[in-house]
């Protein structure tokens, strides 16, 4: 991928205020505004500099192992008896998921800004591990905040981060989970803004994060576009990706926005079913999900009648979040992308089938995209094509799956 194509210079969104239609923006306390303004300036300069993209492209090729392959899922396609299914293999990226693309992009920006320190928060630990990896590679000090409840649940990832030289700070306030860790990470950033960058892990948060994270993840779609033309001789009829905050989905969707024949389908976590309220399907449950502000950005937010953030549920930690990236909300309004959901049970079906028919153990997040394809593919003709973004590998989920299958 040439630096020229990696650099996303011709796309008009977000607007100057960081809005995607009515979504996005910067809903943060005054104390954060200078830090965001500095970040906006630094990223605008980097974005316009071919040398920045050349350096990122070099890391993508020589460290991450990009381009990740596209695999034709022959046996799964035959089994479902409809569309031909292809997989974009982000599970083969170094550290096991797409998150490394964004972590490296922001870490390079940190170097450019002359800062020496990164703070981040993590829930399940996947974003913490990607950030710790990038920090180790580039020699940047790294502190990851994590709720103590999450630390107890995710010990292997805590150990991985420590091995990578990152300091993991347990957060013992509130519910001792992700949202408390976010508060602590932001407090640290504001206090140490001269030296420190806040490395956000999905297409979320105040402007410029949703744009910047998207730009770093676009490499997935840029590669996939070339690979589909080379391997299948044409573009797919549909692209399917799971949506937590929305970074892997926006990354693969974005280079296809102008290709009107390509359906873009985002899959949210349906948990135990929409009617139970135990899910994270922000677009599928108008009773529990409304326009609101969470983590500095306006988008759909799962909330109760008093506007308190609702408890969400998913078998996959990476999809278990109350809000969704603002650009997805806008693409949905425009009718350019469609959003559906996949329950825990259906995701487990997808997980098992992909393992048994293709020899690939997917992340539980990615298994939601596969789970939807089990329904979608049989409805499409045999000469049609679905491309699934396999956002990560399943090693981290073996314990969860073992327990779920034992029930
Ligand atoms: C974190 C994660 C996700 C969800 O995050 P997005 O920003 O929605 O992509 C999906 N898949 C994997 C493997 C993850 O680690």
Coordinates of C-alpha atoms and ligand atoms in Angstrom, one line a residue:
X1 CA 0.0 0.0 0.0
X2 CA 1.6 3.3 -1.0
X3 CA 1.7 6.1 1.5
X4 CA -0.3 8.1 -1.0
X5 CA -3.2 5.8 -0.8
X6 CA -2.9 5.3 2.9
X7 CA -3.3 9.0 3.5
X8 CA -7.1 9.7 3.5
X9 CA -7.0 13.2 2.1
X10 CA -10.1 13.6 0.0
X11 CA -13.0 12.7 2.3
X12 CA -15.1 15.6 3.7
X13 CA -16.1 14.2 7.1
X14 CA -16.1 15.0 9.9
X15 CA -16.7 18.8 9.4
X16 CA -14.5 21.4 11.0
X17 CA -16.3 21.0 14.3
X18 CA -15.7 17.3 14.3
X19 CA -19.3 16.5 13.4
X20 CA -20.7 13.7 11.3
X21 CA -24.2 15.2 10.7
X22 CA -25.7 15.5 14.2
X23 CA -23.2 13.1 15.7
X24 CA -19.6 13.5 17.0
X25 CA -18.2 16.8 18.3
X26 CA -16.3 17.6 21.5
X27 CA -18.4 17.4 24.6
X28 CA -15.7 17.7 27.2
X29 CA -14.9 20.0 30.2
X30 CA -13.0 23.2 29.5
X31 CA -9.8 21.7 31.1
X32 CA -9.6 19.2 28.2
X33 CA -10.0 21.6 25.3
X34 CA -6.4 22.7 25.0
X35 CA -5.2 19.1 24.9
X36 CA -7.7 18.3 22.1
X37 CA -6.8 21.4 20.2
X38 CA -3.1 20.4 20.3
X39 CA -3.9 16.9 19.2
X40 CA -6.1 18.3 16.3
X41 CA -3.2 20.5 15.1
X42 CA -0.6 17.7 15.4
X43 CA -2.7 15.2 13.6
X44 CA -3.7 17.7 10.8
X45 CA 0.0 18.2 10.2
X46 CA 0.8 14.5 10.3
X47 CA -2.1 13.7 8.0
X48 CA -0.8 16.1 5.3
X49 CA 2.8 14.7 5.5
X50 CA 3.6 11.8 3.2
X51 CA 6.6 10.9 5.4
X52 CA 4.3 10.1 8.3
X53 CA 2.3 7.7 6.2
X54 CA 5.5 6.2 4.8
X55 CA 6.8 5.5 8.3
X56 CA 3.4 3.9 9.3
X57 CA 3.3 1.9 6.1
X58 CA 6.8 0.5 6.9
X59 CA 5.8 -0.6 10.4
X60 CA 2.6 -2.2 8.9
X61 CA 4.7 -4.2 6.5
X62 CA 7.7 -5.1 8.6
X63 CA 6.2 -5.4 12.1
X64 CA 2.5 -6.0 11.9
X65 CA 2.8 -8.4 8.9
X66 CA 0.6 -6.4 6.5
X67 CA -1.0 -6.9 4.2
X68 CA -3.0 -9.4 6.1
X69 CA -4.4 -12.0 3.6
X70 CA -7.9 -12.5 2.3
X71 CA -8.9 -16.2 2.6
X72 CA -11.7 -17.8 0.5
X73 CA -13.8 -19.8 3.0
X74 CA -14.5 -22.7 0.6
X75 CA -16.1 -25.2 3.1
X76 CA -18.1 -22.7 5.0
X77 CA -19.5 -21.3 1.7
X78 CA -20.4 -24.8 0.5
X79 CA -22.0 -25.7 3.9
X80 CA -24.3 -22.6 3.8
X81 CA -25.2 -23.2 0.2
X82 CA -25.4 -19.5 -0.9
X83 CA -23.0 -16.6 -1.3
X84 CA -19.2 -17.3 -1.6
X85 CA -17.6 -16.1 1.6
X86 CA -14.2 -14.5 1.9
X87 CA -12.4 -13.5 5.2
X88 CA -10.1 -10.5 5.7
X89 CA -7.6 -11.9 8.2
X90 CA -6.9 -9.3 10.9
X91 CA -6.5 -12.2 13.2
X92 CA -3.1 -12.7 11.6
X93 CA -1.9 -9.1 12.5
X94 CA 0.8 -9.0 15.1
X95 CA -0.7 -9.2 18.6
X96 CA -3.8 -10.9 17.2
X97 CA -6.3 -8.2 16.1
X98 CA -6.8 -5.0 14.2
X99 CA -6.2 -2.9 17.3
X100 CA -2.5 -2.7 16.6
X101 CA -3.1 -0.6 13.4
X102 CA -4.5 2.3 15.5
X103 CA -2.1 1.9 18.4
X104 CA 0.9 2.2 16.1
X105 CA -0.6 5.1 14.2
X106 CA -1.1 7.1 17.4
X107 CA 2.2 6.0 18.9
X108 CA 4.0 7.4 15.8
X109 CA 2.0 10.6 16.3
X110 CA 3.2 10.8 20.0
X111 CA 6.8 10.7 18.8
X112 CA 6.1 13.5 16.3
X113 CA 4.5 15.6 19.0
X114 CA 7.7 15.2 21.0
X115 CA 5.9 13.5 23.9
X116 CA 7.4 10.6 25.9
X117 CA 4.4 9.1 27.6
X118 CA 1.2 7.4 26.8
X119 CA -1.9 6.7 29.0
X120 CA -4.7 4.4 28.1
X121 CA -7.6 2.6 29.7
X122 CA -8.6 -0.9 29.0
X123 CA -11.6 -3.1 30.0
X124 CA -10.9 -6.6 28.7
X125 CA -7.2 -5.8 28.1
X126 CA -7.1 -6.1 24.3
X127 CA -6.6 -2.4 23.7
X128 CA -4.1 -2.2 26.7
X129 CA -2.0 -5.0 25.1
X130 CA -2.0 -3.3 21.7
X131 CA -1.0 0.0 23.3
X132 CA 1.7 -1.7 25.4
X133 CA 3.0 -3.4 22.2
X134 CA 3.3 -0.1 20.3
X135 CA 4.9 1.6 23.3
X136 CA 7.5 -1.1 23.7
X137 CA 8.4 -1.0 20.0
X138 CA 8.8 2.8 19.9
X139 CA 10.3 3.2 23.3
X140 CA 7.6 5.2 24.9
X141 CA 6.6 5.1 28.6
X142 CA 3.2 3.6 29.0
X143 CA 0.6 3.5 31.8
X144 CA -2.6 1.6 31.4
X145 CA -5.5 2.2 33.8
X146 CA -7.7 -0.8 34.5
X147 CA -10.6 -1.4 37.0
X148 CA -9.5 -3.9 39.7
X149 CA -12.6 -6.0 38.9
X150 CA -11.4 -6.2 35.3
X151 CA -7.9 -7.0 36.4
X152 CA -9.0 -10.0 38.3
X153 CA -11.1 -11.2 35.3
X154 CA -8.3 -10.6 32.7
X155 CA -5.2 -11.8 34.4
X156 CA -3.4 -13.1 31.3
X157 CA -3.7 -9.7 29.6
X158 CA -2.5 -7.9 32.8
X159 CA 0.6 -10.1 32.7
X160 CA 1.1 -9.5 29.0
X161 CA 1.1 -5.7 29.5
X162 CA 3.6 -6.0 32.4
X163 CA 5.9 -8.2 30.3
X164 CA 5.8 -5.6 27.6
X165 CA 7.1 -3.0 30.1
X166 CA 3.8 -1.2 30.7
X167 CA 2.7 -0.1 34.2
X168 CA -0.8 -1.3 34.9
X169 CA -2.6 0.9 37.5
X170 CA -5.6 -0.7 39.2
X171 CA -8.6 1.6 39.7
X172 CA -10.5 0.9 42.9
X173 CA -13.3 3.5 42.7
X174 CA -16.9 3.2 41.5
X175 CA -17.7 -0.1 39.8
X176 CA -14.0 -0.8 39.4
X177 CA -14.5 -1.4 35.7
X178 CA -13.9 0.3 32.4
X179 CA -15.7 3.6 33.0
X180 CA -13.8 4.3 36.2
X181 CA -10.6 3.5 34.4
X182 CA -11.5 6.0 31.7
X183 CA -12.0 8.7 34.3
X184 CA -8.5 8.0 35.8
X185 CA -6.8 7.9 32.4
X186 CA -8.3 11.3 31.5
X187 CA -7.4 12.8 34.8
X188 CA -3.8 11.7 34.2
X189 CA -3.8 13.1 30.7
X190 CA -5.1 16.5 31.8
X191 CA -2.5 16.7 34.7
X192 CA 0.4 15.7 32.5
X193 CA -0.7 17.0 29.1
X194 CA 2.8 18.5 28.3
X195 CA 4.4 15.1 28.2
X196 CA 1.5 12.7 27.8
X197 CA -0.8 11.5 25.0
X198 CA -4.1 9.7 25.7
X199 CA -4.3 6.7 23.3
X200 CA -8.0 5.9 22.6
X201 CA -8.7 2.5 21.2
X202 CA -11.9 2.8 19.1
X203 CA -13.6 5.1 16.7
X204 CA -15.1 6.9 19.7
X205 CA -14.5 9.8 22.0
X206 CA -14.2 13.6 21.2
X207 CA -13.0 14.9 17.9
X208 CA -10.4 14.2 16.4
X209 CA -10.3 10.6 17.8
X210 CA -13.1 9.1 15.6
X211 CA -11.5 10.5 12.5
X212 CA -8.0 9.6 13.4
X213 CA -8.8 6.0 14.5
X214 CA -10.7 5.5 11.3
X215 CA -7.8 6.9 9.2
X216 CA -5.4 4.4 10.9
X217 CA -7.8 1.5 10.4
X218 CA -8.7 2.3 6.7
X219 CA -5.7 0.1 5.7
X220 CA -8.0 -2.9 6.2
X221 CA -10.4 -1.8 3.5
X222 CA -7.7 -0.5 1.2
X223 CA -6.0 -3.8 1.2
X224 CA -9.2 -5.8 1.0
X225 CA -10.4 -3.8 -2.1
X226 CA -7.2 -4.7 -4.0
X227 CA -7.2 -8.3 -2.8
X228 CA -10.9 -8.9 -3.8
X229 CA -10.2 -7.5 -7.3
X230 CA -7.1 -9.7 -7.6
X231 CA -8.6 -12.9 -6.1
X232 CA -12.3 -12.8 -7.0
X233 CA -12.1 -10.6 -10.0
X234 CA -14.6 -8.1 -8.5
X235 CA -15.7 -6.3 -5.5
X236 CA -17.9 -8.2 -2.9
X237 CA -21.7 -7.7 -2.8
X238 CA -21.6 -7.3 0.9
X239 CA -19.1 -6.6 3.6
X240 CA -19.9 -7.7 7.2
X241 CA -18.1 -6.5 10.3
X242 CA -18.8 -6.6 14.0
X243 CA -19.3 -3.2 15.7
X244 CA -18.2 -2.4 19.3
X245 CA -17.0 1.1 19.3
X246 CA -16.8 0.6 15.5
X247 CA -13.1 0.8 14.5
X248 CA -12.7 -2.5 12.6
X249 CA -16.0 -1.9 10.8
X250 CA -15.3 1.7 9.8
X251 CA -11.8 0.6 8.7
X252 CA -13.0 -2.0 6.2
X253 CA -16.1 0.0 5.2
X254 CA -14.5 3.3 4.4
X255 CA -12.7 2.6 1.2
X256 CA -15.9 1.1 -0.2
X257 CA -18.2 4.1 0.6
X258 CA -18.4 5.2 -3.1
X259 CA -19.0 1.6 -4.4
X260 CA -22.8 1.7 -4.3
X261 CA -23.1 -2.0 -5.2
X262 CA -21.4 -3.0 -2.0
X263 CA -23.7 -3.4 1.0
X264 CA -22.0 -2.5 4.2
X265 CA -23.4 -4.4 7.2
X266 CA -22.4 -3.7 10.8
X267 CA -23.2 -6.4 13.4
X268 CA -23.8 -5.4 17.1
X269 CA -23.9 -7.6 20.1
X270 CA -27.4 -9.0 20.6
X271 CA -26.4 -10.6 23.9
X272 CA -29.3 -12.6 25.4
X273 CA -31.8 -11.0 23.0
X274 CA -33.1 -7.5 22.4
X275 CA -36.3 -8.0 24.4
X276 CA -34.2 -8.9 27.6
X277 CA -32.3 -5.6 27.6
X278 CA -29.2 -7.7 28.1
X279 CA -27.3 -6.7 25.0
X280 CA -25.2 -3.9 23.4
X281 CA -27.3 -3.4 20.2
X282 CA -27.4 0.4 20.3
X283 CA -29.1 0.7 16.9
X284 CA -31.7 -2.1 17.5
X285 CA -33.4 -1.1 20.7
X286 CA -35.0 2.4 20.5
X287 CA -36.6 1.8 24.0
X288 CA -33.2 1.7 25.7
X289 CA -30.9 3.5 23.3
X290 CA -31.2 7.2 22.5
X291 CA -29.1 10.2 21.3
X292 CA -26.8 11.1 24.2
X293 CA -23.2 12.0 25.2
X294 CA -20.7 9.4 26.5
X295 CA -16.9 9.8 26.7
X296 CA -17.0 13.3 25.1
X297 CA -19.0 12.4 21.9
X298 CA -22.6 12.6 20.8
X299 CA -24.1 9.3 19.5
X300 CA -26.5 6.6 20.3
X301 CA -26.2 5.6 24.0
X302 CA -27.9 2.9 25.9
X303 CA -29.5 4.6 28.9
X304 CA -32.4 4.3 31.3
X305 CA -35.3 6.7 31.5
X306 CA -33.3 9.1 33.7
X307 CA -30.4 9.2 31.3
X308 CA -28.2 7.0 33.4
X309 CA -25.9 4.8 31.3
X310 CA -27.5 1.3 31.1
X311 CA -25.7 -1.9 31.9
X312 CA -24.9 -3.7 28.7
X313 CA -24.2 -7.4 28.1
X314 CA -22.3 -9.4 25.5
X315 CA -20.4 -12.7 25.6
X316 CA -17.6 -10.7 23.9
X317 CA -16.0 -8.0 26.0
X318 CA -14.9 -6.0 23.0
X319 CA -18.5 -5.4 21.9
X320 CA -19.9 -4.8 25.4
X321 CA -20.1 -1.0 25.4
X322 CA -23.0 1.4 25.8
X323 CA -22.2 3.8 22.9
X324 CA -21.2 3.5 19.2
X325 CA -18.9 5.5 17.0
X326 CA -20.5 8.7 15.6
X327 CA -19.6 8.0 11.9
X328 CA -21.6 4.7 12.1
X329 CA -24.7 6.6 13.4
X330 CA -24.4 9.0 10.4
X331 CA -23.8 6.2 7.8
X332 CA -26.9 4.6 9.1
X333 CA -29.0 7.8 8.8
X334 CA -27.7 8.2 5.3
X335 CA -28.7 4.7 4.4
X336 CA -25.2 3.9 3.3
X337 CA -24.5 1.2 5.9
X338 CA -27.0 -1.1 7.6
X339 CA -26.8 -2.4 11.2
X340 CA -28.1 -5.7 12.6
X341 CA -27.2 -7.8 15.6
X342 CA -26.1 -11.3 16.5
X343 CA -26.9 -12.9 19.9
X344 CA -24.4 -14.7 22.1
X345 CA -25.7 -18.1 21.0
X346 CA -25.5 -17.3 17.3
X347 CA -22.0 -16.0 17.8
X348 CA -21.0 -19.3 19.4
X349 CA -22.4 -21.1 16.4
X350 CA -20.3 -19.0 14.1
X351 CA -17.3 -19.5 16.3
X352 CA -17.7 -23.3 16.2
X353 CA -18.4 -23.5 12.5
X354 CA -15.4 -21.4 11.5
X355 CA -13.2 -23.6 13.6
X356 CA -14.5 -26.9 12.3
X357 CA -14.9 -25.9 8.6
X358 CA -12.0 -23.5 8.1
X359 CA -9.5 -24.3 10.8
X360 CA -9.7 -20.7 12.1
X361 CA -10.6 -19.9 15.7
X362 CA -12.0 -16.4 15.6
X363 CA -12.2 -13.8 18.4
X364 CA -15.7 -13.8 19.9
X365 CA -16.2 -10.3 18.6
X366 CA -15.5 -11.4 15.0
X367 CA -17.7 -14.5 15.6
X368 CA -20.6 -12.1 15.7
X369 CA -19.9 -11.1 12.1
X370 CA -19.7 -14.8 11.2
X371 CA -22.9 -15.5 13.1
X372 CA -24.8 -13.0 11.0
X373 CA -23.4 -14.5 7.8
X374 CA -24.9 -17.9 8.8
X375 CA -28.3 -16.3 8.2
X376 CA -27.3 -14.0 5.3
X377 CA -25.3 -16.2 3.0
X378 CA -28.1 -18.8 2.3
X379 CA -30.4 -15.9 1.2
X380 CA -27.9 -14.9 -1.5
X381 CA -27.2 -16.5 -4.9
X382 CA -24.2 -18.8 -5.3
X383 CA -22.4 -16.4 -7.6
X384 CA -22.6 -13.5 -5.0
X385 CA -19.8 -12.6 -2.6
X386 CA -19.6 -11.7 1.1
X387 CA -16.4 -10.4 2.6
X388 CA -16.2 -10.8 6.4
X389 CA -13.8 -8.8 8.5
X390 CA -12.3 -11.3 10.9
X391 CA -11.1 -8.6 13.3
X392 CA -9.1 -10.9 15.7
X393 CA -8.1 -14.4 16.8
X394 CA -9.8 -16.4 19.5
X395 CA -7.0 -17.4 21.8
X396 CA -8.1 -14.9 24.4
X397 CA -11.6 -16.3 24.5
X398 CA -11.0 -20.0 24.9
X399 CA -11.9 -19.9 28.6
X400 CA -15.2 -18.0 28.0
X401 CA -16.1 -20.4 25.2
X402 CA -15.3 -23.5 27.2
X403 CA -17.6 -22.4 30.0
X404 CA -20.4 -21.3 27.6
X405 CA -20.3 -24.6 25.7
X406 CA -20.3 -26.6 29.0
X407 CA -23.7 -25.1 29.8
Ligands
LIG1 C1 -11.8 -4.6 20.5 C2 -12.2 -5.5 19.5 C3 -13.4 -5.3 18.7 C4 -14.3 -4.2 18.9 O1 -13.8 -2.9 18.7 P1 -14.2 -2.1 17.4 O2 -13.6 -0.8 17.7 O3 -15.7 -2.1 17.2 O4 -13.5 -2.8 16.2 C5 -13.6 -6.3 17.7 N1 -12.9 -7.3 17.5 C6 -11.7 -7.6 18.2 C7 -10.9 -8.8 17.9 C8 -11.4 -6.7 19.2 O5 -10.3 -6.9 20.0

